[in-house]
Coordinates of C-alpha atoms and ligand atoms in Angstrom, one line a residue:
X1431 CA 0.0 0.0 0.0
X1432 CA 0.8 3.5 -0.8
X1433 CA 1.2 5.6 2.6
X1434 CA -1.1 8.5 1.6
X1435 CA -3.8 6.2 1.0
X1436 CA -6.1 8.0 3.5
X1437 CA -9.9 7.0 2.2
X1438 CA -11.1 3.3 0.9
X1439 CA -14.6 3.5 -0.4
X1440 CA -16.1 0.6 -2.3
X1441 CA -18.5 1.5 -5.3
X1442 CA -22.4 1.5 -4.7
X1443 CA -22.7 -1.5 -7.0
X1444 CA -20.2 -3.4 -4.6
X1445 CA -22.0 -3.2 -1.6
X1446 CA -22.4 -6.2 0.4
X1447 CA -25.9 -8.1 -0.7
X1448 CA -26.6 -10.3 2.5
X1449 CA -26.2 -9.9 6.1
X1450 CA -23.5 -12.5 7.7
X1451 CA -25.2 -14.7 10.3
X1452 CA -23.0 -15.8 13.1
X1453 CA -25.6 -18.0 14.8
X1454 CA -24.6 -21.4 13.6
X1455 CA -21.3 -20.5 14.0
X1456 CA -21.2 -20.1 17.7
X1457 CA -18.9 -22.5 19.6
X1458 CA -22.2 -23.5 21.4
X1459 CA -25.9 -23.2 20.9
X1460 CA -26.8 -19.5 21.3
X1461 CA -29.0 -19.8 24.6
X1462 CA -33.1 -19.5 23.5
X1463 CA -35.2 -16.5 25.3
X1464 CA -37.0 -17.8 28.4
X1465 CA -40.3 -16.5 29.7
X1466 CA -44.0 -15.3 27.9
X1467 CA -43.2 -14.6 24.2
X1468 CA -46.8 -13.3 23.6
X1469 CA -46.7 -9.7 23.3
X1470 CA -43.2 -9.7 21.6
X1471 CA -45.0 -12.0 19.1
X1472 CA -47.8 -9.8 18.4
X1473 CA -46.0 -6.8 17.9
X1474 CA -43.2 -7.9 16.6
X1475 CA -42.1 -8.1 12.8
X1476 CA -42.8 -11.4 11.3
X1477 CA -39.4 -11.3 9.7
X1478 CA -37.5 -10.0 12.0
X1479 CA -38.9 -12.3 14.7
X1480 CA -37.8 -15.5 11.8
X1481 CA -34.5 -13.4 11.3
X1482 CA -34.1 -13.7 15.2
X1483 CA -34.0 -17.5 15.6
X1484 CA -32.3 -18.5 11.5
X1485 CA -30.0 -21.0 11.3
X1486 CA -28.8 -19.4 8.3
X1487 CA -25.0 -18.7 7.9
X1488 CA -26.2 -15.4 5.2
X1489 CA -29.3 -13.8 4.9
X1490 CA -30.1 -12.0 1.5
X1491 CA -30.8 -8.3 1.6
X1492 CA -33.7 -7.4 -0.6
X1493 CA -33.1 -5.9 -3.7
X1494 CA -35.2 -2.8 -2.7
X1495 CA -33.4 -2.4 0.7
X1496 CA -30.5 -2.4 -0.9
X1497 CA -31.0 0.3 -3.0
X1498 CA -32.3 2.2 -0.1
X1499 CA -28.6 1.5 1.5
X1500 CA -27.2 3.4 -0.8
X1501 CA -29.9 6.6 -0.5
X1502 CA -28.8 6.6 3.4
X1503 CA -25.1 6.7 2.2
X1504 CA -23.6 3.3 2.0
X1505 CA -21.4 2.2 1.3
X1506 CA -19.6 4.3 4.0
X1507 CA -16.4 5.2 4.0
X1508 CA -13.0 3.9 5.9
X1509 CA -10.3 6.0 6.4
X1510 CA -6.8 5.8 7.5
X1511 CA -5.8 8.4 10.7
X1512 CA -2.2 8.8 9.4
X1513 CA -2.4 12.1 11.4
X1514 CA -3.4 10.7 14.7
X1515 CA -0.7 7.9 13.8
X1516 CA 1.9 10.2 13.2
X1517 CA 0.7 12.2 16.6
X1518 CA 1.1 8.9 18.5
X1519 CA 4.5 8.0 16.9
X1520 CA 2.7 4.3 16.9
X1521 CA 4.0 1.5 14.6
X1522 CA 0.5 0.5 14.4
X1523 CA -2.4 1.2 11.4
X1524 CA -5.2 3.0 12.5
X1525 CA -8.4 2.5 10.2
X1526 CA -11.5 4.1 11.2
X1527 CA -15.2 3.1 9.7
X1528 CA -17.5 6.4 9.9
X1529 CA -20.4 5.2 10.8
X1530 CA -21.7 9.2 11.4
X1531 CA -20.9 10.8 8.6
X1532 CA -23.0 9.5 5.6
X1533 CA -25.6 8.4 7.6
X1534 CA -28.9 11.0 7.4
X1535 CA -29.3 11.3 11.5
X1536 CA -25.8 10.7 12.1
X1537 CA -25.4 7.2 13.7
X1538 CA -24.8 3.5 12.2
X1539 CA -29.0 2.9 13.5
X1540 CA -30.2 3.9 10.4
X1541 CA -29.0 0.6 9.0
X1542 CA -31.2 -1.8 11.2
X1543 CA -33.9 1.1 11.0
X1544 CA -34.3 1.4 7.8
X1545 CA -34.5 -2.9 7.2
X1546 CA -36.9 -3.5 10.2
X1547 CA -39.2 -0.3 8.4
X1548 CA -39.1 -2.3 5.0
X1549 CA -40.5 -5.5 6.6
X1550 CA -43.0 -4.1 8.6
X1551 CA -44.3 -1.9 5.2
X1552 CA -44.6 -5.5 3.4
X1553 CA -46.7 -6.7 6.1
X1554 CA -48.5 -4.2 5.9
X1555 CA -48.4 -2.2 9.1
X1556 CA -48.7 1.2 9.0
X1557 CA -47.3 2.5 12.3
X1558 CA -43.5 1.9 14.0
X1559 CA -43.9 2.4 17.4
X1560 CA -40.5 2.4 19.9
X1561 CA -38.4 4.0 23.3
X1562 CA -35.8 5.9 22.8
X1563 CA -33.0 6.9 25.8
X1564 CA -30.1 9.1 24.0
X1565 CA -32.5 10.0 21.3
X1566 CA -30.1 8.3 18.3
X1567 CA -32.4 5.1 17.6
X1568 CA -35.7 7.7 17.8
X1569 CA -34.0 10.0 15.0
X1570 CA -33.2 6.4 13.2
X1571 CA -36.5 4.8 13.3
X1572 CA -38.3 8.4 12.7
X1573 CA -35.9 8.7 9.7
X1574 CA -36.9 5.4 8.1
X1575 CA -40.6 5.1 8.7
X1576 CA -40.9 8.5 7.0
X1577 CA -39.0 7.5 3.6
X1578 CA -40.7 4.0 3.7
X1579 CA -44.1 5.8 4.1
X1580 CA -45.0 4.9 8.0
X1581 CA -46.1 6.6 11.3
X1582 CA -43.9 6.5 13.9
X1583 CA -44.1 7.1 17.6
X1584 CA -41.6 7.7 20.2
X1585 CA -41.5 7.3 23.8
X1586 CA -38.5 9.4 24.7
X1587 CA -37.5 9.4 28.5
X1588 CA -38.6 12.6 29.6
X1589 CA -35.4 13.6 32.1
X1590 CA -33.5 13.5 28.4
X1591 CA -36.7 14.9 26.3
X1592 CA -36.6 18.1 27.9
X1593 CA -32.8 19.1 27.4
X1594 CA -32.4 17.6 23.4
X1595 CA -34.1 19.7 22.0
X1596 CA -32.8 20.2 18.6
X1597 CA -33.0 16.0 18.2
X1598 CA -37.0 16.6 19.2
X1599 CA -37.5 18.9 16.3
X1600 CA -35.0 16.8 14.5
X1601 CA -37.4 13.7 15.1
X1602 CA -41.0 16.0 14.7
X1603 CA -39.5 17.0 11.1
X1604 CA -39.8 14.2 10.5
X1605 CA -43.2 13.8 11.0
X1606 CA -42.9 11.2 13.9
X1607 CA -44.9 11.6 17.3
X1608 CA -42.5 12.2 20.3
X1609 CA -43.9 11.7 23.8
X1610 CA -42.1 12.4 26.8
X1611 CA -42.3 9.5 29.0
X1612 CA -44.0 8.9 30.9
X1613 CA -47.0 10.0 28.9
X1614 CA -50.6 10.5 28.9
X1615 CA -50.8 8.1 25.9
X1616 CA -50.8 4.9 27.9
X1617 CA -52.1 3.0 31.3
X1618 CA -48.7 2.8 32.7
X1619 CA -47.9 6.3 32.1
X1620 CA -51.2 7.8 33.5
X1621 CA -50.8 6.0 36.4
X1622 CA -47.0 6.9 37.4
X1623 CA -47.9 10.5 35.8
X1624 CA -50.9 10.8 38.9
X1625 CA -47.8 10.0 41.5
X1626 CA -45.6 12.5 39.9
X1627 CA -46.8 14.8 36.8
X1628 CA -43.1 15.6 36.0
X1629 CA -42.1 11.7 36.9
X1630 CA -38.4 11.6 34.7
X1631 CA -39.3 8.4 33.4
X1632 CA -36.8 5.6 32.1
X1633 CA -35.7 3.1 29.5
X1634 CA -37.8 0.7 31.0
X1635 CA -41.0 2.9 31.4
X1636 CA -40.8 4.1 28.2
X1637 CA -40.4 0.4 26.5
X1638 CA -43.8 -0.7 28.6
X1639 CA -45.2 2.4 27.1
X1640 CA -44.2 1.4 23.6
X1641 CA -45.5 -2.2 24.2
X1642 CA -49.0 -1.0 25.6
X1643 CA -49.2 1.6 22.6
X1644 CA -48.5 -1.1 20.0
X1645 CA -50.3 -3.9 21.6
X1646 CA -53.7 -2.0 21.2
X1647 CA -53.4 -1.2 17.5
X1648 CA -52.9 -4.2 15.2
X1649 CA -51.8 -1.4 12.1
X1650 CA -48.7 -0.8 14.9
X1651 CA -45.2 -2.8 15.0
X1652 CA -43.2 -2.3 18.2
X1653 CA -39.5 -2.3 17.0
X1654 CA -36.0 -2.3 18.8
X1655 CA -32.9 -0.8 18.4
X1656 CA -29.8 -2.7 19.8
X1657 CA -29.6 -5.8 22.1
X1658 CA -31.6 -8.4 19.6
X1659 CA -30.4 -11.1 17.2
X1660 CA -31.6 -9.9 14.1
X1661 CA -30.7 -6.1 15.2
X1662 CA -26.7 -6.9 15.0
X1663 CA -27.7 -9.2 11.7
X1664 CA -28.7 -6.2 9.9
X1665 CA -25.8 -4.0 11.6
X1666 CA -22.8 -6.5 9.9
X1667 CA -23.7 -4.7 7.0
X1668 CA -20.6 -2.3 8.5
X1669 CA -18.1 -4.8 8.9
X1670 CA -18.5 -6.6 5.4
X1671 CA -17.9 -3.5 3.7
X1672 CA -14.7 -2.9 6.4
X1673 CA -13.6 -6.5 5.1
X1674 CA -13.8 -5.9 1.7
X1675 CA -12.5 -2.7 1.9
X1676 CA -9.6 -3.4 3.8
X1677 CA -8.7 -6.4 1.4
X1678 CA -8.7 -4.2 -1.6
X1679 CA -5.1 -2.7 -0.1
X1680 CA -4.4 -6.2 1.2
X1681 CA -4.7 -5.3 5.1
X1682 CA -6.7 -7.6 7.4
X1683 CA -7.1 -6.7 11.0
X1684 CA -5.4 -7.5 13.9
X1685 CA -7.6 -6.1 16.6
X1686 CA -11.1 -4.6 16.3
X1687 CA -12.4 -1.9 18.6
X1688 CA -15.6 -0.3 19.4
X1689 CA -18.1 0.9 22.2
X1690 CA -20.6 -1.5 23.7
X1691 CA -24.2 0.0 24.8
X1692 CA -26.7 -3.0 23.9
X1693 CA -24.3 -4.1 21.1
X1694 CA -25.2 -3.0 17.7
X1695 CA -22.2 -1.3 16.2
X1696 CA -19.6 -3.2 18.2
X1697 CA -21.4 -6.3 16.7
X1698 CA -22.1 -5.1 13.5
X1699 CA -18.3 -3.8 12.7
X1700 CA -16.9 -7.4 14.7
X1701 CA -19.0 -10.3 13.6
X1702 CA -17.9 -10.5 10.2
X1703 CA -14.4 -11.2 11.8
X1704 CA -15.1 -13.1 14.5
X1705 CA -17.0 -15.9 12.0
X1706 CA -13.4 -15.7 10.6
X1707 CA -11.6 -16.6 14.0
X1708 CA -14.2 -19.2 14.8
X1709 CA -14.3 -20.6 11.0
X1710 CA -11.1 -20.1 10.0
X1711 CA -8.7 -20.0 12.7
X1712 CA -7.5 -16.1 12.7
X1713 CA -6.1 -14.5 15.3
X1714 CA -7.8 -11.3 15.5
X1715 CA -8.4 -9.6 19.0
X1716 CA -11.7 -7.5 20.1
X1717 CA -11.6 -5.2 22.4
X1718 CA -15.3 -3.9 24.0
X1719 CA -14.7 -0.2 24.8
X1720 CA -17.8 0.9 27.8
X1721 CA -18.3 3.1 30.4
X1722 CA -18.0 2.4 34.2
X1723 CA -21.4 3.5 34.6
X1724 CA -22.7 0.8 33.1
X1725 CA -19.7 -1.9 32.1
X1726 CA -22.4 -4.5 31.8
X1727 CA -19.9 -7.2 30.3
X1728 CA -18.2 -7.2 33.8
X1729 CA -21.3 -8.1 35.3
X1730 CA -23.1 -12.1 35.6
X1731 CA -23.8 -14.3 32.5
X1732 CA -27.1 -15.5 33.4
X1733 CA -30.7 -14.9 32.3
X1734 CA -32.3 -11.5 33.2
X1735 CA -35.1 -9.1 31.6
X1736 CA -34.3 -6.4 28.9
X1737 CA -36.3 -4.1 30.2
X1738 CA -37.2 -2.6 34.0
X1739 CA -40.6 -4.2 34.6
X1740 CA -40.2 -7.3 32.9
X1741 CA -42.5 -7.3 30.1
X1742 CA -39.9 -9.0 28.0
X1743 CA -38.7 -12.5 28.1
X1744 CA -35.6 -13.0 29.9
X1745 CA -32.3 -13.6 27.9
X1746 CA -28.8 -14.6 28.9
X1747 CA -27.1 -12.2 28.8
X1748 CA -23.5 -10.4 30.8
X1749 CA -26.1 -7.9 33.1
X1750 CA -25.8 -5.8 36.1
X1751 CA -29.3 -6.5 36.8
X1752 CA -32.6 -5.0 35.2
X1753 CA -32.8 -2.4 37.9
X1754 CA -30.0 -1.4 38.5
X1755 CA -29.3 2.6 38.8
X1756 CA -27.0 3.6 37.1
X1757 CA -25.1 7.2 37.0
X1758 CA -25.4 9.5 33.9
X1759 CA -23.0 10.0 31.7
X1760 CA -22.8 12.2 28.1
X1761 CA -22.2 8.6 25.9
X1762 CA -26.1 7.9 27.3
X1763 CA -26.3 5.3 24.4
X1764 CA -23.3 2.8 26.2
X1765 CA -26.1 3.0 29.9
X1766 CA -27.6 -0.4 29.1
X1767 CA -27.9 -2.9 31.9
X1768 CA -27.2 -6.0 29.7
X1769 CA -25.3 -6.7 26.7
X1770 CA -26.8 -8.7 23.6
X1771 CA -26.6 -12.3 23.8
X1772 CA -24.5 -13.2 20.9
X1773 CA -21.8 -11.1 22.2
X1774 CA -22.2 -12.1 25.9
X1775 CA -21.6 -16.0 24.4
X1776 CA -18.5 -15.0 22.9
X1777 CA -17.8 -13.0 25.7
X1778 CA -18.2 -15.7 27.8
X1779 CA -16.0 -17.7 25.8
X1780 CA -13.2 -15.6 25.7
X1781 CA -13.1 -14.0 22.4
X1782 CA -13.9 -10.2 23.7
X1783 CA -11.8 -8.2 26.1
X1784 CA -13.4 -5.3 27.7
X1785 CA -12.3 -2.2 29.0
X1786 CA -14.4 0.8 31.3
X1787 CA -13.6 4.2 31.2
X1788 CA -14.2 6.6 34.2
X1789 CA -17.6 8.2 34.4
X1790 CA -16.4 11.6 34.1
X1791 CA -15.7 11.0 30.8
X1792 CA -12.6 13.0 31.1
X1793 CA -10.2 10.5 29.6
X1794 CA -12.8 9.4 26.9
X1795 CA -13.5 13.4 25.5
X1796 CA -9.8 14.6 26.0
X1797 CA -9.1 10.9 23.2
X1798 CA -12.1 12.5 21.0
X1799 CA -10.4 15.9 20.7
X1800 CA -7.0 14.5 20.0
X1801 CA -8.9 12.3 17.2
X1802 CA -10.6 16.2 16.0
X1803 CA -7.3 17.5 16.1
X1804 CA -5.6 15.0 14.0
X1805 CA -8.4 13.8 11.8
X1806 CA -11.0 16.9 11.8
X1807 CA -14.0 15.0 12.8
X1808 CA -15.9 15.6 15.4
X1809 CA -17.4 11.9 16.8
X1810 CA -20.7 11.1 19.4
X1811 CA -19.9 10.7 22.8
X1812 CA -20.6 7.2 22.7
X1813 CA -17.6 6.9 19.7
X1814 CA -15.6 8.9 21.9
X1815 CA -14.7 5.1 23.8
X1816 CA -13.8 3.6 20.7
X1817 CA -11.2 6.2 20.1
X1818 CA -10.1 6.2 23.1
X1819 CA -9.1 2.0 23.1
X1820 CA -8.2 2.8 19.4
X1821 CA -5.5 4.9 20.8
X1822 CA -4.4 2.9 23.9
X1823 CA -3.7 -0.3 22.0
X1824 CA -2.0 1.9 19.4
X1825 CA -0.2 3.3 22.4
X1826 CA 0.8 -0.3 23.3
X1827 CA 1.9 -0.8 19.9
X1828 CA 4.6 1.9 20.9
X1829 CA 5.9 0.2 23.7
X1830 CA 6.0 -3.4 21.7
X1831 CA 7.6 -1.9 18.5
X1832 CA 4.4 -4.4 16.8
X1833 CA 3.4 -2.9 13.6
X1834 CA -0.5 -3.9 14.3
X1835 CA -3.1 -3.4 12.1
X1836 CA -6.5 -1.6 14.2
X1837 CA -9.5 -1.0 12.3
X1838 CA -12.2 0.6 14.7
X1839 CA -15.5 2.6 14.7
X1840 CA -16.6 5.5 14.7
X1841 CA -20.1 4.7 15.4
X1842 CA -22.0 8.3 14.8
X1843 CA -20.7 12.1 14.5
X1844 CA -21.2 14.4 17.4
X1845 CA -23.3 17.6 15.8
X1846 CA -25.9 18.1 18.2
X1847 CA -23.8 16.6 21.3
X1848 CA -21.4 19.5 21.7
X1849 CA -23.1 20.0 25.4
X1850 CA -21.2 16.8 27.1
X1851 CA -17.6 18.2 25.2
X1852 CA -18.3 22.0 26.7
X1853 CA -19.7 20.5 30.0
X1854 CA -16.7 18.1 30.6
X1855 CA -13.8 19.7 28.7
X1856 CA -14.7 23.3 30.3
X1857 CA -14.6 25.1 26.5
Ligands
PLP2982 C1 -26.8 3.9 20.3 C2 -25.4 4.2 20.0 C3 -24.4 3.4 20.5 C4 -24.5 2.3 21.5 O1 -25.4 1.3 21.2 P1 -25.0 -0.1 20.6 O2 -26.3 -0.8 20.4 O3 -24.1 -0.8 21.6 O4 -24.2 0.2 19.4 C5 -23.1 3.8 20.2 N1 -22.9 4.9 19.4 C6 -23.9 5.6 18.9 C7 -23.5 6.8 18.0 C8 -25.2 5.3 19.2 O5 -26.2 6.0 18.7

């Protein structure tokens, strides 16, 4: 390779046409969800619900989806941070996927969004109805039902409703419903709103919100974000277009790096390669960057609920418990109790290593503006943690002398996040 390679980019007609499965794959069975499975069947998509239990090694992305990838901007972009290798005097390669920059609201959710919007149009639902917590996945899914032609509603936990409001008018352009929650919309949020009319409402409340809501309209789907099977199926979309991109200047990846929330990006940029170490015998290493707040891998591997009141079936899942408190932080999108099943297996089985960075977010924002200051980009506080291990292991590269090769993501773009970077870094 050239040095001042800086962008690979693979053409529109290039881009991947199936989704890598990693199901049968797994060095065991993947654990099946435990508990009442009726309301998740009723209001969930048929497909998505079959995409969530395949046995499938590759699922085929429809021709029309496809073509809709490329109107949200993919293929997307990997580039080389020769700068920030330069500023780091690191042997290593530093490859970043920008997950932010092409994508319409500014995050890798589109991708899932926009699939999960396509198969509940074909079976013929009219209305996407979901929670939101940072506000990403409610710009995501308001994005996608609106250029698929569907409603959408979102419950939005109302402590973070009332501060974002440039996402809320982001979301309202277009055209979805936003209700702080808890609302008046629903039993569950009458009731807690009686006890407390400016009750801050959580994750939890606002997915039993979303359930009630969808249960009592069959026109409505009630969709998800991160955490599920078929959410981080749709999400590898990112790391076979890293694969391919990366073998088009003969590079392969040594370690992988990414923030963990409920596991979408990390999954979606790592899966491709870890079918290759559990296939084909490659050594790459994955490194889970997350925030003390909520470093869910370091917590038990057993079964627990997704959300607070336990309308959900359980999973098994690496969880700190499904009421657990825990602090806020800027990277709002990583505070997720538990962590998605496929990735707590391989967790579990030794293929992920996990770091946690303070919850003052110090260290993290002070590794996003060296990345701005080399690279130009300004990333979301949640990406902020994957630069941040990007740069330590390049850091160890340093000290080894090992010229590495580290491919990691950059998961969304930071636009309308600058409040954490002025609270924290004081600018
Ligand atoms: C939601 C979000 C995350 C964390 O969620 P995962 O499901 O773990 O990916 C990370 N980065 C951005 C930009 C997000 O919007």
């Amino acid at each position: 390779m050239k040095k001042d390679v800086r962008q690979i980019n693979l053409l529109p007609e290039n881009l991947p046409n199936r989704w890598y499965n990693i199901i049968p794959d797994l060095p065991e069975p993947l654990p099946a969800p435990k508990g009442d499975m009726t309301a998740m069947g009723k209001t969930m998509i048929k497909e998505c619900l079959s995409q969530e239990f395949s046995r499938e090694n590759w699922i085929e992305i429809p021709e029309e989806l496809q073509e809709t990838y490329q109107q949200i901007g993919r293929p997307r972009p990997i580039f080389r941070a020769a700068n920030l290798e330069r500023f780091l005097d690191t042997p290593a390669e530093l490859y970043y996927k920008a997950e932010g920059l092409f994508s319409p609201t500014g995050s890798h959710k589109i991708n899932t969004a926009v699939a999960q919007a396509y198969y509940a149009k074909r079976q013929g639902f009219e209305r996407l109805v979901t929670e939101t917590g940072a506000g990403q996945w409610g710009t995501a899914l308001s994005c996608a039902a609106r250029i698929t032609g569907l409603e959408a509603t979102v419950y939005w936990v109302r402590a973070v409703y009332k501060w974002k409001e440039a996402r809320r008018d982001f979301m309202k352009l277009y055209g979805a419903e936003v209700f702080a929650s808890p609302s008046k919309n629903t039993e569950t949020g009458r009731k807690l709103l009686k006890e407390d009319s400016e009750h801050p409402g959580s994750l939890a409340i606002a997915i039993s919100e979303g359930m009630e809501d969808a249960l009592s309209d069959d026109k409505a789907a009630y969709v998800l974000g991160s955490v599920l099977n078929h959410v981080l199926l749709h999400q590898t979309i990112i790391g076979l277009e890293c694969r391919k991109q990366l073998e088009a200047i003969d590079r392969y990846p040594d370690i992988v790096v990414s923030c963990i929330g409920g596991g979408s990006n990390f999954g979606g940029i790592a899966l491709p390669f870890l079918g290759d170490v559990l296939k084909e015998g490659k050594k790459t290493r994955f490194v889970a960057a997350q925030t003390e707040a909520a470093p869910n891998l370091q917590g038990e591997y057993r079964y627990d609920n997704a959300d607070y009141s336990g309308i959900t079936p359980r999973l098994k899942m690496y969880t700190l418990g499904h009421q657990k408190d825990m602090p806020p932080v800027y990277g709002d999108g990583l505070r997720y109790h538990g962590c998605s099943p496929i990735l707590s297996l391989l967790r579990n089985k030794g293929y992920i290593d996990t770091v946690a960075y303070p919850i003052d977010e110090k260290y993290v924002f002070e590794a996003a503006r060296i990345f701005l200051s080399r690279e130009g980009f300004l990333p979301a506080p949640e990406s902020a943690y994957s630069i941040a291990a990007a740069i330590d292991e390049a850091k160890e590269c340093k000290e080894s002398g090992e010229t590495k090769i580290i491919l990691f993501n950059v998961s969304g773009h930071g636009f309308m996040d600058m409040e954490g970077y002025r609270q924290v870094l004081q600018i």
